[in-house]
Structure formats: C-alpha cells, structure tokens
mmCIF file of N, CA, C and O in Angstrom:
data_model
loop_
_atom_site.group_PDB
_atom_site.id
_atom_site.type_symbol
_atom_site.label_atom_id
_atom_site.label_comp_id
_atom_site.label_asym_id
_atom_site.label_seq_id
_atom_site.Cartn_x
_atom_site.Cartn_y
_atom_site.Cartn_z
ATOM 1 N N UNK A 71 -16.259 -40.604 -0.902
ATOM 2 C CA UNK A 71 -15.513 -40.400 -2.098
ATOM 3 C C UNK A 71 -15.342 -38.697 -1.917
ATOM 4 O O UNK A 71 -16.111 -38.059 -1.428
ATOM 5 N N UNK A 72 -14.364 -38.184 -2.424
ATOM 6 C CA UNK A 72 -14.191 -36.935 -2.313
ATOM 7 C C UNK A 72 -13.909 -36.684 -3.907
ATOM 8 O O UNK A 72 -13.186 -37.246 -4.464
ATOM 9 N N UNK A 73 -14.503 -34.964 -4.180
ATOM 10 C CA UNK A 73 -14.231 -34.825 -5.496
ATOM 11 C C UNK A 73 -12.758 -33.797 -5.501
ATOM 12 O O UNK A 73 -12.319 -32.933 -4.476
ATOM 13 N N UNK A 74 -11.909 -34.130 -6.570
ATOM 14 C CA UNK A 74 -10.706 -33.315 -6.465
ATOM 15 C C UNK A 74 -10.633 -32.336 -7.533
ATOM 16 O O UNK A 74 -11.279 -32.446 -8.428
ATOM 17 N N UNK A 75 -9.674 -31.042 -7.488
ATOM 18 C CA UNK A 75 -9.510 -30.394 -8.244
ATOM 19 C C UNK A 75 -8.225 -30.795 -9.117
ATOM 20 O O UNK A 75 -7.785 -31.574 -8.827
ATOM 21 N N UNK A 76 -8.091 -29.862 -10.572
ATOM 22 C CA UNK A 76 -7.213 -30.137 -11.270
ATOM 23 C C UNK A 76 -5.762 -30.023 -10.802
ATOM 24 O O UNK A 76 -4.740 -30.308 -11.053
ATOM 25 N N UNK A 77 -5.727 -29.515 -9.604
ATOM 26 C CA UNK A 77 -4.591 -28.892 -8.828
ATOM 27 C C UNK A 77 -4.243 -30.096 -7.874
ATOM 28 O O UNK A 77 -3.038 -30.166 -7.465
ATOM 29 N N UNK A 78 -5.107 -31.097 -7.518
ATOM 30 C CA UNK A 78 -4.726 -32.051 -6.299
ATOM 31 C C UNK A 78 -3.700 -33.080 -7.026
ATOM 32 O O UNK A 78 -4.234 -33.724 -7.825
ATOM 33 N N UNK A 79 -2.833 -33.346 -6.581
ATOM 34 C CA UNK A 79 -1.758 -34.516 -6.865
ATOM 35 C C UNK A 79 -0.624 -34.323 -5.610
ATOM 36 O O UNK A 79 -0.519 -33.652 -5.155
ATOM 37 N N UNK A 80 0.111 -35.518 -5.654
ATOM 38 C CA UNK A 80 0.724 -35.783 -4.272
ATOM 39 C C UNK A 80 1.766 -34.415 -4.593
ATOM 40 O O UNK A 80 2.417 -33.896 -5.411
ATOM 41 N N UNK A 81 2.163 -33.935 -3.291
ATOM 42 C CA UNK A 81 2.973 -32.598 -2.726
ATOM 43 C C UNK A 81 4.328 -32.856 -3.322
ATOM 44 O O UNK A 81 5.100 -33.942 -2.750
ATOM 45 N N UNK A 82 4.920 -31.593 -3.661
ATOM 46 C CA UNK A 82 6.415 -31.971 -4.016
ATOM 47 C C UNK A 82 7.171 -30.963 -3.174
ATOM 48 O O UNK A 82 6.460 -29.647 -2.351
ATOM 49 N N UNK A 83 8.187 -31.768 -2.465
ATOM 50 C CA UNK A 83 8.745 -31.401 -1.086
ATOM 51 C C UNK A 83 9.213 -29.938 -1.538
ATOM 52 O O UNK A 83 9.690 -28.877 -0.426
ATOM 53 N N UNK A 84 10.045 -29.698 -2.474
ATOM 54 C CA UNK A 84 10.500 -28.211 -2.551
ATOM 55 C C UNK A 84 9.775 -27.248 -3.057
ATOM 56 O O UNK A 84 10.066 -25.869 -2.474
ATOM 57 N N UNK A 85 8.387 -27.225 -2.657
ATOM 58 C CA UNK A 85 7.288 -26.282 -2.604
ATOM 59 C C UNK A 85 6.778 -26.016 -1.248
ATOM 60 O O UNK A 85 5.711 -25.083 -0.935
ATOM 61 N N UNK A 86 7.009 -26.826 -0.417
ATOM 62 C CA UNK A 86 6.800 -26.873 1.047
ATOM 63 C C UNK A 86 6.679 -25.470 1.747
ATOM 64 O O UNK A 86 6.192 -25.130 2.780
ATOM 65 N N UNK A 87 7.558 -24.485 1.323
ATOM 66 C CA UNK A 87 7.639 -23.549 1.953
ATOM 67 C C UNK A 87 6.650 -22.275 1.570
ATOM 68 O O UNK A 87 6.993 -21.326 2.781
ATOM 69 N N UNK A 88 5.828 -22.594 0.981
ATOM 70 C CA UNK A 88 4.632 -21.567 0.584
ATOM 71 C C UNK A 88 3.973 -21.954 1.928
ATOM 72 O O UNK A 88 3.529 -23.302 1.996
ATOM 73 N N UNK A 89 3.655 -20.735 2.581
ATOM 74 C CA UNK A 89 2.548 -21.293 3.991
ATOM 75 C C UNK A 89 1.769 -19.831 3.849
ATOM 76 O O UNK A 89 1.839 -18.995 3.189
ATOM 77 N N UNK A 90 0.789 -19.787 4.925
ATOM 78 C CA UNK A 90 -0.039 -18.964 4.794
ATOM 79 C C UNK A 90 0.175 -17.404 5.333
ATOM 80 O O UNK A 90 1.561 -17.562 5.886
ATOM 81 N N UNK A 91 -0.287 -16.360 4.700
ATOM 82 C CA UNK A 91 0.034 -15.149 4.828
ATOM 83 C C UNK A 91 1.718 -14.891 4.339
ATOM 84 O O UNK A 91 1.975 -13.468 5.071
ATOM 85 N N UNK A 92 2.012 -15.373 3.340
ATOM 86 C CA UNK A 92 3.148 -14.836 2.779
ATOM 87 C C UNK A 92 2.726 -14.150 1.289
ATOM 88 O O UNK A 92 1.622 -14.452 1.013
ATOM 89 N N UNK A 93 3.747 -13.386 1.028
ATOM 90 C CA UNK A 93 3.200 -12.863 -0.382
ATOM 91 C C UNK A 93 3.793 -13.721 -1.404
ATOM 92 O O UNK A 93 5.070 -14.216 -1.480
ATOM 93 N N UNK A 94 3.015 -13.616 -2.488
ATOM 94 C CA UNK A 94 3.439 -14.452 -3.635
ATOM 95 C C UNK A 94 3.172 -13.917 -5.028
ATOM 96 O O UNK A 94 1.891 -13.023 -5.277
ATOM 97 N N UNK A 95 3.693 -14.273 -6.016
ATOM 98 C CA UNK A 95 3.317 -13.624 -7.431
ATOM 99 C C UNK A 95 3.165 -14.865 -8.106
ATOM 100 O O UNK A 95 3.543 -16.052 -8.283
ATOM 101 N N UNK A 96 2.050 -14.573 -8.963
ATOM 102 C CA UNK A 96 1.207 -15.542 -10.056
ATOM 103 C C UNK A 96 2.272 -15.346 -11.379
ATOM 104 O O UNK A 96 2.599 -14.454 -11.715
ATOM 105 N N UNK A 97 2.508 -16.560 -11.635
ATOM 106 C CA UNK A 97 3.344 -16.785 -12.815
ATOM 107 C C UNK A 97 2.531 -17.710 -13.979
ATOM 108 O O UNK A 97 2.308 -18.773 -13.430
ATOM 109 N N UNK A 98 2.781 -17.285 -15.060
ATOM 110 C CA UNK A 98 2.283 -18.364 -16.082
ATOM 111 C C UNK A 98 3.364 -19.499 -16.747
ATOM 112 O O UNK A 98 4.320 -19.439 -16.765
ATOM 113 N N UNK A 99 2.660 -20.727 -16.260
ATOM 114 C CA UNK A 99 3.822 -21.782 -16.400
ATOM 115 C C UNK A 99 3.816 -22.273 -18.046
ATOM 116 O O UNK A 99 2.908 -21.604 -18.689
ATOM 117 N N UNK A 100 4.905 -22.686 -18.442
ATOM 118 C CA UNK A 100 5.118 -23.058 -19.441
ATOM 119 C C UNK A 100 4.001 -24.445 -19.995
ATOM 120 O O UNK A 100 3.695 -24.860 -19.537
ATOM 121 N N UNK A 101 3.386 -23.929 -21.009
ATOM 122 C CA UNK A 101 2.488 -24.669 -21.762
ATOM 123 C C UNK A 101 3.216 -26.087 -21.805
ATOM 124 O O UNK A 101 2.537 -27.242 -21.867
ATOM 125 N N UNK A 102 4.446 -26.340 -22.366
ATOM 126 C CA UNK A 102 5.200 -27.722 -22.441
ATOM 127 C C UNK A 102 5.057 -28.606 -20.711
ATOM 128 O O UNK A 102 5.065 -29.456 -20.446
ATOM 129 N N UNK A 103 5.200 -27.689 -19.071
ATOM 130 C CA UNK A 103 5.123 -27.921 -18.327
ATOM 131 C C UNK A 103 3.295 -28.638 -17.684
ATOM 132 O O UNK A 103 2.920 -29.975 -17.269
ATOM 133 N N UNK A 104 2.368 -28.015 -17.963
ATOM 134 C CA UNK A 104 1.012 -28.537 -17.713
ATOM 135 C C UNK A 104 0.272 -27.619 -18.797
ATOM 136 O O UNK A 104 -0.036 -25.842 -18.603
ATOM 137 N N UNK A 105 -0.144 -27.903 -20.067
ATOM 138 C CA UNK A 105 -0.998 -26.874 -21.150
ATOM 139 C C UNK A 105 -2.197 -26.761 -20.643
ATOM 140 O O UNK A 105 -2.834 -25.816 -20.931
ATOM 141 N N UNK A 106 -2.850 -27.622 -19.718
ATOM 142 C CA UNK A 106 -4.125 -27.195 -18.849
ATOM 143 C C UNK A 106 -4.252 -26.298 -18.396
ATOM 144 O O UNK A 106 -5.049 -24.771 -18.088
ATOM 145 N N UNK A 107 -3.313 -26.406 -17.307
ATOM 146 C CA UNK A 107 -3.103 -24.830 -16.340
ATOM 147 C C UNK A 107 -2.497 -23.549 -17.295
ATOM 148 O O UNK A 107 -3.660 -22.307 -16.870
ATOM 149 N N UNK A 108 -1.790 -23.643 -18.212
ATOM 150 C CA UNK A 108 -1.285 -22.702 -18.719
ATOM 151 C C UNK A 108 -2.441 -22.094 -19.773
ATOM 152 O O UNK A 108 -2.329 -20.739 -19.527
ATOM 153 N N UNK A 109 -3.293 -23.154 -20.475
ATOM 154 C CA UNK A 109 -4.147 -22.140 -21.072
ATOM 155 C C UNK A 109 -5.484 -21.758 -20.261
ATOM 156 O O UNK A 109 -6.004 -20.698 -20.629
ATOM 157 N N UNK A 110 -5.927 -22.286 -19.076
ATOM 158 C CA UNK A 110 -6.688 -21.516 -18.378
ATOM 159 C C UNK A 110 -6.486 -20.362 -17.621
ATOM 160 O O UNK A 110 -7.202 -19.446 -18.149
ATOM 161 N N UNK A 111 -5.104 -20.216 -16.980
ATOM 162 C CA UNK A 111 -4.510 -18.471 -17.138
ATOM 163 C C UNK A 111 -4.678 -17.956 -17.742
ATOM 164 O O UNK A 111 -4.956 -16.400 -17.412
ATOM 165 N N UNK A 112 -3.940 -18.569 -19.052
ATOM 166 C CA UNK A 112 -4.026 -17.539 -20.158
ATOM 167 C C UNK A 112 -5.094 -16.523 -20.637
ATOM 168 O O UNK A 112 -5.514 -15.448 -20.645
ATOM 169 N N UNK A 113 -6.171 -17.451 -20.408
ATOM 170 C CA UNK A 113 -7.729 -17.059 -21.193
ATOM 171 C C UNK A 113 -8.365 -16.593 -20.174
ATOM 172 O O UNK A 113 -9.456 -15.921 -20.557
ATOM 173 N N UNK A 114 -8.340 -17.144 -18.608
ATOM 174 C CA UNK A 114 -9.302 -16.411 -18.031
ATOM 175 C C UNK A 114 -8.606 -15.874 -16.729
ATOM 176 O O UNK A 114 -9.694 -15.252 -16.097
ATOM 177 N N UNK A 115 -7.563 -16.132 -16.351
ATOM 178 C CA UNK A 115 -6.970 -15.104 -15.577
ATOM 179 C C UNK A 115 -5.600 -14.341 -15.964
ATOM 180 O O UNK A 115 -4.756 -14.035 -15.106
ATOM 181 N N UNK A 116 -5.743 -13.940 -17.052
ATOM 182 C CA UNK A 116 -4.380 -13.208 -17.856
ATOM 183 C C UNK A 116 -4.390 -11.641 -16.989
ATOM 184 O O UNK A 116 -3.238 -11.974 -17.134
ATOM 185 N N UNK A 117 -5.464 -11.432 -16.338
ATOM 186 C CA UNK A 117 -5.482 -10.295 -15.813
ATOM 187 C C UNK A 117 -4.620 -10.212 -14.416
ATOM 188 O O UNK A 117 -4.212 -9.078 -13.761
ATOM 189 N N UNK A 118 -4.071 -11.324 -13.916
ATOM 190 C CA UNK A 118 -3.668 -11.618 -12.791
ATOM 191 C C UNK A 118 -2.359 -12.254 -12.864
ATOM 192 O O UNK A 118 -1.307 -12.183 -11.660
ATOM 193 N N UNK A 119 -1.791 -12.666 -14.059
ATOM 194 C CA UNK A 119 -0.354 -13.053 -14.254
ATOM 195 C C UNK A 119 0.760 -11.716 -13.827
ATOM 196 O O UNK A 119 0.380 -10.909 -14.361
ATOM 197 N N UNK A 120 1.571 -12.407 -13.032
ATOM 198 C CA UNK A 120 2.739 -11.418 -12.379
ATOM 199 C C UNK A 120 2.216 -10.240 -11.218
ATOM 200 O O UNK A 120 2.878 -9.736 -10.889
ATOM 201 N N UNK A 121 0.885 -10.503 -10.804
ATOM 202 C CA UNK A 121 0.386 -9.820 -9.505
ATOM 203 C C UNK A 121 0.725 -10.415 -8.213
ATOM 204 O O UNK A 121 0.924 -11.697 -8.365
ATOM 205 N N UNK A 122 1.055 -9.660 -7.445
ATOM 206 C CA UNK A 122 0.987 -10.014 -6.260
ATOM 207 C C UNK A 122 0.108 -10.537 -5.282
ATOM 208 O O UNK A 122 -0.765 -9.416 -5.435
ATOM 209 N N UNK A 123 0.020 -11.360 -4.358
ATOM 210 C CA UNK A 123 -1.125 -11.636 -3.645
ATOM 211 C C UNK A 123 -0.818 -12.157 -2.325
ATOM 212 O O UNK A 123 0.769 -12.240 -2.398
ATOM 213 N N UNK A 124 -1.647 -12.333 -1.303
ATOM 214 C CA UNK A 124 -1.078 -13.274 0.074
ATOM 215 C C UNK A 124 -2.014 -14.445 0.196
ATOM 216 O O UNK A 124 -2.990 -14.683 -0.579
ATOM 217 N N UNK A 125 -1.261 -15.383 0.341
ATOM 218 C CA UNK A 125 -1.960 -16.944 0.644
ATOM 219 C C UNK A 125 -2.995 -16.737 1.774
ATOM 220 O O UNK A 125 -2.384 -16.331 2.806
ATOM 221 N N UNK A 126 -4.216 -17.391 1.645
ATOM 222 C CA UNK A 126 -5.064 -17.474 2.470
ATOM 223 C C UNK A 126 -5.113 -18.935 2.970
ATOM 224 O O UNK A 126 -4.932 -19.329 4.164
ATOM 225 N N UNK A 127 -4.656 -19.890 2.368
ATOM 226 C CA UNK A 127 -4.834 -21.210 2.870
ATOM 227 C C UNK A 127 -3.824 -22.059 2.080
ATOM 228 O O UNK A 127 -3.987 -22.123 0.622
ATOM 229 N N UNK A 128 -3.115 -23.182 2.555
ATOM 230 C CA UNK A 128 -2.596 -24.129 1.556
ATOM 231 C C UNK A 128 -3.230 -25.677 1.948
ATOM 232 O O UNK A 128 -3.228 -25.717 2.997
ATOM 233 N N UNK A 129 -3.232 -26.227 0.790
ATOM 234 C CA UNK A 129 -3.991 -27.775 0.790
ATOM 235 C C UNK A 129 -3.440 -28.583 0.063
ATOM 236 O O UNK A 129 -3.835 -28.612 -0.910
ATOM 237 N N UNK A 130 -2.527 -29.203 0.390
ATOM 238 C CA UNK A 130 -1.515 -30.051 -0.135
ATOM 239 C C UNK A 130 -0.849 -29.049 -1.483
ATOM 240 O O UNK A 130 0.033 -28.152 -1.145
ATOM 241 N N UNK A 131 -1.132 -29.621 -3.205
ATOM 242 C CA UNK A 131 -0.773 -28.575 -3.776
ATOM 243 C C UNK A 131 -1.585 -27.323 -4.273
ATOM 244 O O UNK A 131 -1.480 -26.754 -5.284
ATOM 245 N N UNK A 132 -2.541 -27.574 -3.362
ATOM 246 C CA UNK A 132 -3.515 -26.284 -4.120
ATOM 247 C C UNK A 132 -3.232 -25.079 -2.834
ATOM 248 O O UNK A 132 -3.373 -25.472 -1.583
ATOM 249 N N UNK A 133 -3.665 -23.514 -3.498
ATOM 250 C CA UNK A 133 -3.222 -22.750 -2.617
ATOM 251 C C UNK A 133 -4.152 -21.785 -2.878
ATOM 252 O O UNK A 133 -4.138 -21.704 -4.352
ATOM 253 N N UNK A 134 -4.697 -21.350 -2.034
ATOM 254 C CA UNK A 134 -6.026 -20.076 -2.146
ATOM 255 C C UNK A 134 -5.051 -19.122 -1.870
ATOM 256 O O UNK A 134 -4.623 -18.679 -0.904
ATOM 257 N N UNK A 135 -4.961 -18.076 -3.280
ATOM 258 C CA UNK A 135 -4.223 -16.820 -2.998
ATOM 259 C C UNK A 135 -5.622 -15.353 -3.065
ATOM 260 O O UNK A 135 -6.104 -15.748 -3.990
ATOM 261 N N UNK A 136 -5.189 -14.050 -2.307
ATOM 262 C CA UNK A 136 -6.257 -13.325 -2.265
ATOM 263 C C UNK A 136 -4.972 -12.097 -3.142
ATOM 264 O O UNK A 136 -4.381 -11.822 -2.729
ATOM 265 N N UNK A 137 -5.695 -11.919 -4.160
ATOM 266 C CA UNK A 137 -5.110 -10.962 -5.398
ATOM 267 C C UNK A 137 -6.481 -9.537 -5.159
ATOM 268 O O UNK A 137 -7.393 -9.671 -5.448
ATOM 269 N N UNK A 138 -6.167 -8.919 -4.567
ATOM 270 C CA UNK A 138 -6.893 -7.151 -4.387
ATOM 271 C C UNK A 138 -8.414 -7.889 -3.876
ATOM 272 O O UNK A 138 -8.564 -8.450 -2.741
ATOM 273 N N UNK A 139 -9.122 -7.941 -4.834
ATOM 274 C CA UNK A 139 -10.494 -8.101 -4.294
ATOM 275 C C UNK A 139 -11.105 -9.491 -4.546
ATOM 276 O O UNK A 139 -11.907 -10.015 -4.853
ATOM 277 N N UNK A 140 -9.858 -10.272 -5.595
ATOM 278 C CA UNK A 140 -10.184 -11.690 -6.135
ATOM 279 C C UNK A 140 -9.491 -12.712 -5.407
ATOM 280 O O UNK A 140 -8.218 -12.792 -5.221
ATOM 281 N N UNK A 141 -10.254 -14.047 -5.406
ATOM 282 C CA UNK A 141 -9.520 -14.891 -4.395
ATOM 283 C C UNK A 141 -9.445 -16.047 -5.220
ATOM 284 O O UNK A 141 -10.351 -16.210 -6.434
ATOM 285 N N UNK A 142 -8.170 -16.801 -5.647
ATOM 286 C CA UNK A 142 -8.104 -17.599 -6.911
ATOM 287 C C UNK A 142 -7.310 -18.868 -5.849
ATOM 288 O O UNK A 142 -6.589 -18.669 -5.280
ATOM 289 N N UNK A 143 -7.787 -20.164 -6.660
ATOM 290 C CA UNK A 143 -7.004 -21.506 -6.404
ATOM 291 C C UNK A 143 -6.048 -21.416 -7.341
ATOM 292 O O UNK A 143 -6.238 -21.474 -8.459
ATOM 293 N N UNK A 144 -4.496 -21.733 -6.519
ATOM 294 C CA UNK A 144 -3.674 -22.151 -7.556
ATOM 295 C C UNK A 144 -2.986 -23.293 -7.365
ATOM 296 O O UNK A 144 -3.142 -23.987 -6.504
ATOM 297 N N UNK A 145 -2.192 -23.769 -8.337
ATOM 298 C CA UNK A 145 -1.271 -24.667 -8.110
ATOM 299 C C UNK A 145 -0.022 -23.993 -7.550
ATOM 300 O O UNK A 145 0.536 -23.106 -8.215
ATOM 301 N N UNK A 146 0.664 -24.910 -6.582
ATOM 302 C CA UNK A 146 2.010 -24.494 -6.034
ATOM 303 C C UNK A 146 2.813 -23.873 -7.029
ATOM 304 O O UNK A 146 3.710 -23.030 -7.152
ATOM 305 N N UNK A 147 2.933 -24.878 -8.263
ATOM 306 C CA UNK A 147 4.476 -24.640 -9.035
ATOM 307 C C UNK A 147 4.098 -23.206 -10.060
ATOM 308 O O UNK A 147 4.824 -22.503 -10.484
ATOM 309 N N UNK A 148 2.731 -22.748 -9.916
ATOM 310 C CA UNK A 148 2.310 -21.279 -10.723
ATOM 311 C C UNK A 148 3.020 -20.301 -9.497
ATOM 312 O O UNK A 148 2.807 -18.964 -10.121
ATOM 313 N N UNK A 149 3.050 -20.533 -8.433
ATOM 314 C CA UNK A 149 3.390 -19.172 -7.481
ATOM 315 C C UNK A 149 5.096 -19.297 -7.286
ATOM 316 O O UNK A 149 5.863 -20.054 -6.941
ATOM 317 N N UNK A 150 5.122 -17.944 -7.056
ATOM 318 C CA UNK A 150 6.773 -17.430 -6.782
ATOM 319 C C UNK A 150 6.778 -16.770 -5.615
ATOM 320 O O UNK A 150 5.737 -15.597 -5.061
ATOM 321 N N UNK A 151 7.708 -17.060 -4.541
ATOM 322 C CA UNK A 151 7.730 -16.512 -3.145
ATOM 323 C C UNK A 151 7.988 -15.412 -3.274
ATOM 324 O O UNK A 151 9.245 -15.022 -3.889
ATOM 325 N N UNK A 152 7.703 -14.369 -2.610
ATOM 326 C CA UNK A 152 8.215 -12.782 -2.536
ATOM 327 C C UNK A 152 8.681 -12.412 -1.241
ATOM 328 O O UNK A 152 7.929 -12.604 -0.474
ATOM 329 N N UNK A 153 9.309 -12.143 -1.129
ATOM 330 C CA UNK A 153 10.150 -11.596 0.105
ATOM 331 C C UNK A 153 9.844 -10.428 0.623
ATOM 332 O O UNK A 153 9.257 -9.687 0.224
#
C-alpha cells in the first residue's frame, strides 16, 4: 500500500520538460482548473506565488522546489519553466 499526495495522478507529457536543477516560477492555478490546489496556495503559500525556485526532485507530477530557505512540493502545472 502506498500513500498518495493530492498531486499524484498520471503524468502529462507536455510537462515532462521540467527536470532537476532548472529554474521555475510558481504560479497560482485558476480556481476552475483545480480549486483545491488554488485555495491551498492562495491561503498557505501566497508569499511564494510568482517567486523563482530550483527543482530538487521530480516524481511523476510532484515536483520538489527550493524557494530561498523553503522547500515546497508542487504540482507540475503550477510551475512555469524559466530560461
């Protein structure tokens, strides 16, 4: 038996470009796309919206991102790749 997070679901091929050690920016998902993630980020991680971080680990659709001194698990669709 494995415990899943709210971010675990089948991978979307368009997001497979996000890899370890790349820069990403956290964006606030539209409420119509995923109201659960939208509300969580809006109320608990509002200080991180729009901030740039570095990808530490990618596991399916869950991405561990380091923002300054805080590490956060994100869903791939919440992230924007920064060149």
